Tab-separated table of C-alpha atoms and ligand atoms in Angstrom:
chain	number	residue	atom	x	y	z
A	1	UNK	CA	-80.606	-88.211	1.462
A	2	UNK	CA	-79.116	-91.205	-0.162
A	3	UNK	CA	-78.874	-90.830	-4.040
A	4	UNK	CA	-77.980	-94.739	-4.824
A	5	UNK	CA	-81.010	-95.573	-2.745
A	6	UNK	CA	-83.179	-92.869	-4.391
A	7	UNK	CA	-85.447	-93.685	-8.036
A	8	UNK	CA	-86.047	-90.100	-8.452
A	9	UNK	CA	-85.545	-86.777	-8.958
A	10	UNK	CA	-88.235	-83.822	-9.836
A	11	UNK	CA	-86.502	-80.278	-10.650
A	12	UNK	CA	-89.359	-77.206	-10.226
A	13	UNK	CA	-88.382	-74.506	-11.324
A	14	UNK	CA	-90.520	-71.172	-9.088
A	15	UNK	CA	-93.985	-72.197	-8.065
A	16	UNK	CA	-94.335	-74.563	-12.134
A	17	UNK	CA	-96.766	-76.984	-10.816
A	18	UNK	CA	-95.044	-79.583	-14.018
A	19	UNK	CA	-91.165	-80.417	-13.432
A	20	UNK	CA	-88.717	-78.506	-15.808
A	21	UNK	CA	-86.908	-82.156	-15.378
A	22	UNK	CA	-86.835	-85.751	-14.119
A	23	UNK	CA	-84.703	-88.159	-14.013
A	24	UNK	CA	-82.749	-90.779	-12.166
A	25	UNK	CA	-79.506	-90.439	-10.184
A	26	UNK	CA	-76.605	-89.383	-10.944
A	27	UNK	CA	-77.194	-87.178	-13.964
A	28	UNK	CA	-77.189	-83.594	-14.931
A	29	UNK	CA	-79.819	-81.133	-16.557
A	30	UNK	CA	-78.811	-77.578	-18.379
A	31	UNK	CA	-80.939	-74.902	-17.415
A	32	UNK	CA	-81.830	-72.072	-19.851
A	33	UNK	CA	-82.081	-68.784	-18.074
A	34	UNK	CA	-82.833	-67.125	-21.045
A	35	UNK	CA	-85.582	-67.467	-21.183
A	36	UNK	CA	-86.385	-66.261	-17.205
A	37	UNK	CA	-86.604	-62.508	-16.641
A	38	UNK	CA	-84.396	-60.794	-14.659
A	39	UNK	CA	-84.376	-61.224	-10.892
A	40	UNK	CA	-84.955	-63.778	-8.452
A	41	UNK	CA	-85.719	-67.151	-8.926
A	42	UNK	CA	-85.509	-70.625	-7.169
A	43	UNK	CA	-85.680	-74.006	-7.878
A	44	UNK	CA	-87.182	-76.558	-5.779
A	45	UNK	CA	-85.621	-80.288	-6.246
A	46	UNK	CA	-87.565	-83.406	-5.001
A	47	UNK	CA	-86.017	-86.702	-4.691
A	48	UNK	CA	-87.633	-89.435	-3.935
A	49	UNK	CA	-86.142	-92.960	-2.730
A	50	UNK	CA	-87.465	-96.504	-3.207
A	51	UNK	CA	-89.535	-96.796	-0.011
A	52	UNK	CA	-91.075	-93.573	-1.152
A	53	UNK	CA	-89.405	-91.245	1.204
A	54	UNK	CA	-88.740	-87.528	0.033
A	55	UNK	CA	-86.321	-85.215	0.240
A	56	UNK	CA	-86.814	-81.978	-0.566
A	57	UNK	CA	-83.956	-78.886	-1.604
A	58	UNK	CA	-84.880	-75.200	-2.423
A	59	UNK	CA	-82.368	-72.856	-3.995
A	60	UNK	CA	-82.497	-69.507	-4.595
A	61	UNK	CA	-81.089	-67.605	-7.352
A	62	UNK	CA	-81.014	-64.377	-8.938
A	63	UNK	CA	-81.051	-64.100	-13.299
A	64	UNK	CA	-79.545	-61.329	-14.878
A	65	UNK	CA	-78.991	-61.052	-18.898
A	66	UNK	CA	-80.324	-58.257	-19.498
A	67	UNK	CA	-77.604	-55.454	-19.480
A	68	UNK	CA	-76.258	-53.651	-16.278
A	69	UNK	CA	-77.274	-50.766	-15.577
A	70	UNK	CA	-75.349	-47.445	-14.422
A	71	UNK	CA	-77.496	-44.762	-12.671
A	72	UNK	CA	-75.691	-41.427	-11.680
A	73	UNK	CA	-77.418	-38.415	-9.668
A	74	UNK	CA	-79.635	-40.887	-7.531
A	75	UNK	CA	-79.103	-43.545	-4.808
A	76	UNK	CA	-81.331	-45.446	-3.447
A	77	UNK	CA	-83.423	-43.703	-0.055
A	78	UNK	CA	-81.988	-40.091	-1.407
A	79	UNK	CA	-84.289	-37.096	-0.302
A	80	UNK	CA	-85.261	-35.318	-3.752
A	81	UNK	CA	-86.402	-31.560	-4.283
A	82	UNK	CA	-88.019	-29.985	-7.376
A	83	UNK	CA	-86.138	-31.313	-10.596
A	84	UNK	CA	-83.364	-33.771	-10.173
A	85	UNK	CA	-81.055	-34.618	-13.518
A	86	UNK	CA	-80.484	-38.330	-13.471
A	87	UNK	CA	-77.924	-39.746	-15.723
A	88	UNK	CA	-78.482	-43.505	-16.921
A	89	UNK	CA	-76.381	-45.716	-19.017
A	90	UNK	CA	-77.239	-49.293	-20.012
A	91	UNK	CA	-74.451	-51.569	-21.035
A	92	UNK	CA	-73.175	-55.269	-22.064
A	93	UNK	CA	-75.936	-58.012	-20.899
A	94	UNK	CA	-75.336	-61.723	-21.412
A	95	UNK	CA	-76.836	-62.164	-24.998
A	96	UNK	CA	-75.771	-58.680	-26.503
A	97	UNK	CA	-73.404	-59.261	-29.827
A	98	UNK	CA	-70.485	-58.489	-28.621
A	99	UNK	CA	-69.196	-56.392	-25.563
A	100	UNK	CA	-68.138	-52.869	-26.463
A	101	UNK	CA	-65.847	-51.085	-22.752
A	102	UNK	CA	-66.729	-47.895	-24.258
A	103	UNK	CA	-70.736	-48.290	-23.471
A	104	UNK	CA	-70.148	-49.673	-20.173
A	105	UNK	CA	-68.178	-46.513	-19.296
A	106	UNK	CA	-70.439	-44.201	-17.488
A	107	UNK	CA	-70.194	-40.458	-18.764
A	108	UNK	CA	-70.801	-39.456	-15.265
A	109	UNK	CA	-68.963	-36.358	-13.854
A	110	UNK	CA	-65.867	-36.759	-11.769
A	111	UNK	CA	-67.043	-36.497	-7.756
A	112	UNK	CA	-65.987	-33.540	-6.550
A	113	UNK	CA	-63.976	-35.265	-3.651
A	114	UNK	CA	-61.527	-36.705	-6.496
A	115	UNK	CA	-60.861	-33.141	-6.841
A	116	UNK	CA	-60.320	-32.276	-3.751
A	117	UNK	CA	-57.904	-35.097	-3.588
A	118	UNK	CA	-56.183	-34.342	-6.714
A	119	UNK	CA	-55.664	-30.941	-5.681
A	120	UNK	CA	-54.517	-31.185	-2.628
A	121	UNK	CA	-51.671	-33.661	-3.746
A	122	UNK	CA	-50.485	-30.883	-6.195
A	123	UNK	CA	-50.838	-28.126	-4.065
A	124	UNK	CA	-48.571	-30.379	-1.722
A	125	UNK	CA	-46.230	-31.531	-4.157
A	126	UNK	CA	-45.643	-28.022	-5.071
A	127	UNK	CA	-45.262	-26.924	-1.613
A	128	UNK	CA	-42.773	-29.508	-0.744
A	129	UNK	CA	-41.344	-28.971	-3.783
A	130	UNK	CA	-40.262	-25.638	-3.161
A	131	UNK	CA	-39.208	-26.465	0.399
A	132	UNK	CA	-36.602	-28.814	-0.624
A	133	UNK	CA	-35.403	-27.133	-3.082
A	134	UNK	CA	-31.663	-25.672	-2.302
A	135	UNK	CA	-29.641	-25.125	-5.497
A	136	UNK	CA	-25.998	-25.604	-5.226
A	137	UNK	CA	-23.413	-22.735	-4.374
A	138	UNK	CA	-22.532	-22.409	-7.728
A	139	UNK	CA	-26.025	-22.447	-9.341
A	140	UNK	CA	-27.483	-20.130	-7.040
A	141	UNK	CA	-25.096	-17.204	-7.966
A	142	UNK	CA	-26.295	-17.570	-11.769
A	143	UNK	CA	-28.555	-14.624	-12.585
A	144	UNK	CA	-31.234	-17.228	-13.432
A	145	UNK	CA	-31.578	-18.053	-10.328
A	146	UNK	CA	-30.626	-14.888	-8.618
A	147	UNK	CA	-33.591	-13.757	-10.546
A	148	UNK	CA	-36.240	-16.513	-9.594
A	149	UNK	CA	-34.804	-16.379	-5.974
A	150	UNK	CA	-35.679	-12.518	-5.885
A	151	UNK	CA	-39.571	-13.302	-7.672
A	152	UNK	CA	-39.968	-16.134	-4.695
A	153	UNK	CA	-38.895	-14.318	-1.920
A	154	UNK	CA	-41.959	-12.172	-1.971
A	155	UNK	CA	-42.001	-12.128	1.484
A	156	UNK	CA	-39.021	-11.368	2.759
A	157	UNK	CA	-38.895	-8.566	4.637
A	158	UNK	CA	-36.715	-5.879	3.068
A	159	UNK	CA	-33.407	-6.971	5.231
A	160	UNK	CA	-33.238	-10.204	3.956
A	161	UNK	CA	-34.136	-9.356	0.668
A	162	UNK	CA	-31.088	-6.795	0.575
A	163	UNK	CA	-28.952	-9.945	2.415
A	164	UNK	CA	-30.063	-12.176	-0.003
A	165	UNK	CA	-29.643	-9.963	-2.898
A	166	UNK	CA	-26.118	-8.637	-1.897
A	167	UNK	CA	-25.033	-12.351	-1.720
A	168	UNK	CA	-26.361	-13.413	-5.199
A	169	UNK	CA	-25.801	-10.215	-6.906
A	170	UNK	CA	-22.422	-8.082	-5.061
A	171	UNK	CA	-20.582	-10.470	-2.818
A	172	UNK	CA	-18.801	-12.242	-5.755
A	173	UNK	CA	-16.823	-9.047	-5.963
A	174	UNK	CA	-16.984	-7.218	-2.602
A	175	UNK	CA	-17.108	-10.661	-1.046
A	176	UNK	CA	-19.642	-11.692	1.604
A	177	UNK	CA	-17.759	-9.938	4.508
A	178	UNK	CA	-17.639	-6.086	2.356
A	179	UNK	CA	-13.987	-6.368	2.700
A	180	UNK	CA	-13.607	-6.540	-1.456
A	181	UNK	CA	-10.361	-8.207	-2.746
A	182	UNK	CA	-7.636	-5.393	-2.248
A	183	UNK	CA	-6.307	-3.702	-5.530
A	184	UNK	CA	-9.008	-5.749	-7.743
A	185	UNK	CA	-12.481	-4.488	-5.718
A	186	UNK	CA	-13.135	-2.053	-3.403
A	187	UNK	CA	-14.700	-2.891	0.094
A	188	UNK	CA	-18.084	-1.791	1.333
A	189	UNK	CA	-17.155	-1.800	4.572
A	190	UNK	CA	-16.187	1.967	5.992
A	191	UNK	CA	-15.987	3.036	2.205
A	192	UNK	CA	-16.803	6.474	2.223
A	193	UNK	CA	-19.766	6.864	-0.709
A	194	UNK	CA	-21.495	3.711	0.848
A	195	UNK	CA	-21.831	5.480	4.673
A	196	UNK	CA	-21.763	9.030	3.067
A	197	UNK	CA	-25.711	10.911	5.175
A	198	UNK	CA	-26.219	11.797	1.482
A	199	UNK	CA	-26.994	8.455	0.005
A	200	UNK	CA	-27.568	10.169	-4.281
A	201	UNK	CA	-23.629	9.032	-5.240
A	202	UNK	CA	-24.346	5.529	-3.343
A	203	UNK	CA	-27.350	5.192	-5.474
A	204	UNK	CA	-26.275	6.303	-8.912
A	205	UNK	CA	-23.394	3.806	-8.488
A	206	UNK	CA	-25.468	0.757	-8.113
A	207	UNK	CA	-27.716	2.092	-11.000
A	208	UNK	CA	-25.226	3.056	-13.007
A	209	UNK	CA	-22.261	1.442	-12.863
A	210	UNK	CA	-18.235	3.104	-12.550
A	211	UNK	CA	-14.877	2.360	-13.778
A	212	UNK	CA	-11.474	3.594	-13.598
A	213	UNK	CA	-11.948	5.851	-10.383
A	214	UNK	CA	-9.659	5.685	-7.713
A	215	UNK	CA	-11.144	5.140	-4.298
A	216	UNK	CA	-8.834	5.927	-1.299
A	217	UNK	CA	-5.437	5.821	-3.280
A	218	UNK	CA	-6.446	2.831	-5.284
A	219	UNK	CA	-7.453	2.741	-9.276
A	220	UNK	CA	-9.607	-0.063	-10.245
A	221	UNK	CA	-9.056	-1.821	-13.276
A	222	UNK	CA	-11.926	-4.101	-13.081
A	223	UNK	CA	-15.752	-2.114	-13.809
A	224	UNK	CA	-18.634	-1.952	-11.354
A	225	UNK	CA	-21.460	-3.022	-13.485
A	226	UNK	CA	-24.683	-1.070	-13.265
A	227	UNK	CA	-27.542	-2.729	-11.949
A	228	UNK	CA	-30.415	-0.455	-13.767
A	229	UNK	CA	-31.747	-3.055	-15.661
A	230	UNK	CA	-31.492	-5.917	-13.104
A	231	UNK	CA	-33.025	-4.353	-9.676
A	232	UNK	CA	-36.462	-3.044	-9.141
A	233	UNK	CA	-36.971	0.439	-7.250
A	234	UNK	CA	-37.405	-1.809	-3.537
A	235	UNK	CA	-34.495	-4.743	-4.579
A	236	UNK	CA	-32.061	-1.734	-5.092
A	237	UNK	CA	-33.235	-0.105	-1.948
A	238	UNK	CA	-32.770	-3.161	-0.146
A	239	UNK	CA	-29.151	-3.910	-1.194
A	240	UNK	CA	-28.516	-0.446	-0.678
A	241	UNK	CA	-29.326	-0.548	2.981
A	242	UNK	CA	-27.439	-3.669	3.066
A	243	UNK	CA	-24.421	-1.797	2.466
A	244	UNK	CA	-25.352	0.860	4.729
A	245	UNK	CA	-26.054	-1.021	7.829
A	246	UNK	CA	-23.156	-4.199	7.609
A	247	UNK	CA	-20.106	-4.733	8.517
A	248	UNK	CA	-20.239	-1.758	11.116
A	249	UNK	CA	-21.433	0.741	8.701
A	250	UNK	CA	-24.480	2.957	9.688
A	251	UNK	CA	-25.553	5.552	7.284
A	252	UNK	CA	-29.226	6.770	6.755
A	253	UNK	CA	-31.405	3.997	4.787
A	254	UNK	CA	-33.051	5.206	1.726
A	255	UNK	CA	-36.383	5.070	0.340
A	256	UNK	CA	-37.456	2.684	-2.726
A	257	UNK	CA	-39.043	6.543	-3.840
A	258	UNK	CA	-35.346	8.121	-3.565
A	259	UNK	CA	-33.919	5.233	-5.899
A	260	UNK	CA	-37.101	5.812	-8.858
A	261	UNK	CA	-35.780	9.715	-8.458
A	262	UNK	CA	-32.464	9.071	-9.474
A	263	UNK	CA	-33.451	6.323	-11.914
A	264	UNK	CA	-36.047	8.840	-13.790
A	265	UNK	CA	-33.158	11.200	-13.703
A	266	UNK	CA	-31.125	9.354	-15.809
A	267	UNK	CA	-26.927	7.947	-16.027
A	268	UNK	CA	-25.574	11.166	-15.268
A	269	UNK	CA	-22.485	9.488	-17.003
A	270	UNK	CA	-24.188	9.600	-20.535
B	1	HEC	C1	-18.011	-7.695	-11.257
B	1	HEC	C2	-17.630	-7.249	-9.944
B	1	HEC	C3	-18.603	-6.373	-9.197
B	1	HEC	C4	-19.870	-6.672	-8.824
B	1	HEC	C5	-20.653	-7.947	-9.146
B	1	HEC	C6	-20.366	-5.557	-8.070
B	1	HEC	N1	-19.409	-4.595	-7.986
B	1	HEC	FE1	-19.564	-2.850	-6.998
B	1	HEC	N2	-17.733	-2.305	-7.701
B	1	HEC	C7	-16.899	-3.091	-8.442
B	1	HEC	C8	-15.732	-2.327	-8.807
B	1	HEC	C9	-14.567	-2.831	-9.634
B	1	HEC	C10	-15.914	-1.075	-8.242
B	1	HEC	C11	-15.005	0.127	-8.375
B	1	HEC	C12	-15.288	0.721	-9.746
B	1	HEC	C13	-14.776	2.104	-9.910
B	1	HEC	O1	-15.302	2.995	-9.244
B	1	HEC	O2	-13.920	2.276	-10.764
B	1	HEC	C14	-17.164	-1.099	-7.544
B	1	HEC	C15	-17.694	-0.027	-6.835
B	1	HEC	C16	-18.825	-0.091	-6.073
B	1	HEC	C17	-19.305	1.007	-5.227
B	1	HEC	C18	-18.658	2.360	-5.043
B	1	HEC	C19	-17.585	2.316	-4.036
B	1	HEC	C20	-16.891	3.665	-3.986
B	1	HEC	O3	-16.477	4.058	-2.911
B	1	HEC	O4	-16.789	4.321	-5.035
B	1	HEC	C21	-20.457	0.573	-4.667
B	1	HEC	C22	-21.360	1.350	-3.690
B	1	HEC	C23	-20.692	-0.755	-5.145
B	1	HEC	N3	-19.693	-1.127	-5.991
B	1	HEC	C24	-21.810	-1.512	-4.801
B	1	HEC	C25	-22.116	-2.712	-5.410
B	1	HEC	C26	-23.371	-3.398	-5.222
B	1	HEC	C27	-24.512	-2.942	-4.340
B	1	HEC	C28	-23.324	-4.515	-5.989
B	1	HEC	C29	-24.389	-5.557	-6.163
B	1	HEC	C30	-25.700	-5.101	-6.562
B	1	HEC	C31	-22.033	-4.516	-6.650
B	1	HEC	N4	-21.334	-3.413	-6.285
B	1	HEC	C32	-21.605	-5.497	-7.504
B	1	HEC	C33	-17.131	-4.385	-8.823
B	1	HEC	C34	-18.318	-5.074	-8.664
């Protein structure tokens, strides 16, 4: 079709028998959707040329003014039992006084597959977290950490636990090896109250503290500090047997049961 050569043109809008316009080529037309309903439409344009000749042009469209419309707790071709709670929110349309983001916002729950999500990220990052985590030399012997170290090692069986404990809690004065630092600490290894069979003087030591004995010849100046307050019945156990089974010692373990006797008993010192 050849608008110069055409004299002509009829818009319809639907199935309007009279045209919403006429006119001749080139020109333009506004058309008011408002006052359509909502939905589909179409207008059908017929132009017709100076020998009479017509072309004809149909376009579809689709009006919506009204507002949009939100509909939570049913989708289209769901299978429904007994009572189903729909939630429906209406917001904004073309010729409402002014748009207000709060209406359009849906109040409809969060989809249980954002938490999902969400949790399993945490969980994850908490995880990986605590992986990672290695504190330096220096901040892990700080009874801060020594502490938390102990809470998250649930786990551990009781030999590591004692290991572990023994390095955050003892090595810094009988050193990692139980050899001590001669004159200032004694060592653990072969020492004679940490591979006695009876294990009561071992224990009351590491509950209670010493100072100022003299240990094969040798009076120490510096005080063992008691560890009462600090160790739990099994954590005192455990560094116990540490001391009992390293560096070549082997004296009978004790119980977590022996070390709440002596505890109950009280610092035979005061
Ligand atoms: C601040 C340094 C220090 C720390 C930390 C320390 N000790 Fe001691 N320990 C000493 C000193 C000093 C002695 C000797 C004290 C005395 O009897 O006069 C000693 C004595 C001992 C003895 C007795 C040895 C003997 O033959 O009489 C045992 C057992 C012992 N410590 C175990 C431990 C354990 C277990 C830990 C960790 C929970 C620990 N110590 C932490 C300084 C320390």
């Amino acid at each position: 079709m050849n608008e110069k050569d055409s004299n002509k043109i009829e818009v319809y809008l639907d199935h309007n028998a009279e045209p919403t316009a006429t006119y001749s080529p080139p020109g333009s037309f506004e058309l008011d959707t408002s006052h359509l309903e909502d939905g589909p439409h179409f207008l059908r344009i017929i132009a017709t040329d100076q020998s009479g000749y017509r072309g004809v042009r149909i376009i579809p469209f689709k009006v919506e003014n009204g507002p949009g419309i939100a509909v939570d707790g049913l989708r289209e071709n769901d299978i429904v039992k007994g009572k189903v709670s729909i939630l429906i929110n209406a917001y904004g349309g073309a010729y409402a006084e002014k748009w207000e983001p709060a209406r359009a916002e849906t109040p409809a729950p969060i989809p249980t597959w954002v938490w999902v999500t969400l949790i399993s990220i945490v969980a994850w990052a908490l995880y990986y977290g605590i992986q990672q985590w290695k504190p330096t030399p220096q901040f892990a012997s700080t009874p801060t950490y020594a502490g938390f170290a102990i809470q998250a090692q649930g786990k551990k069986s009781s030999a590591e636990q004692g290991a572990q404990l023994y390095r955050t809690s003892c090595a810094s004065c009988h050193q990692i090896n139980g050899q001590g630092v001669p004159n200032v600490f004694p060592p653990m290894a072969g020492d004679a109250i940490v591979t006695a069979p009876d294990p009561s003087d071992h224990i009351k030591i590491v509950l209670f503290g010493a100072k100022g004995r003299t240990i094969k010849g040798v009076t120490y100046q510096a005080e063992m500090p008691a560890w009462v307050e600090q160790l739990s019945d099994e954590e005192a156990a455990a560094v116990i047997n540490h001391e009992r089974t390293s560096w070549g010692n082997n004296a009978p373990v004790v119980t977590s049961e022996e070390i709440a006797k002596i505890r109950s008993e009280g610092n035979p010192q005061k």
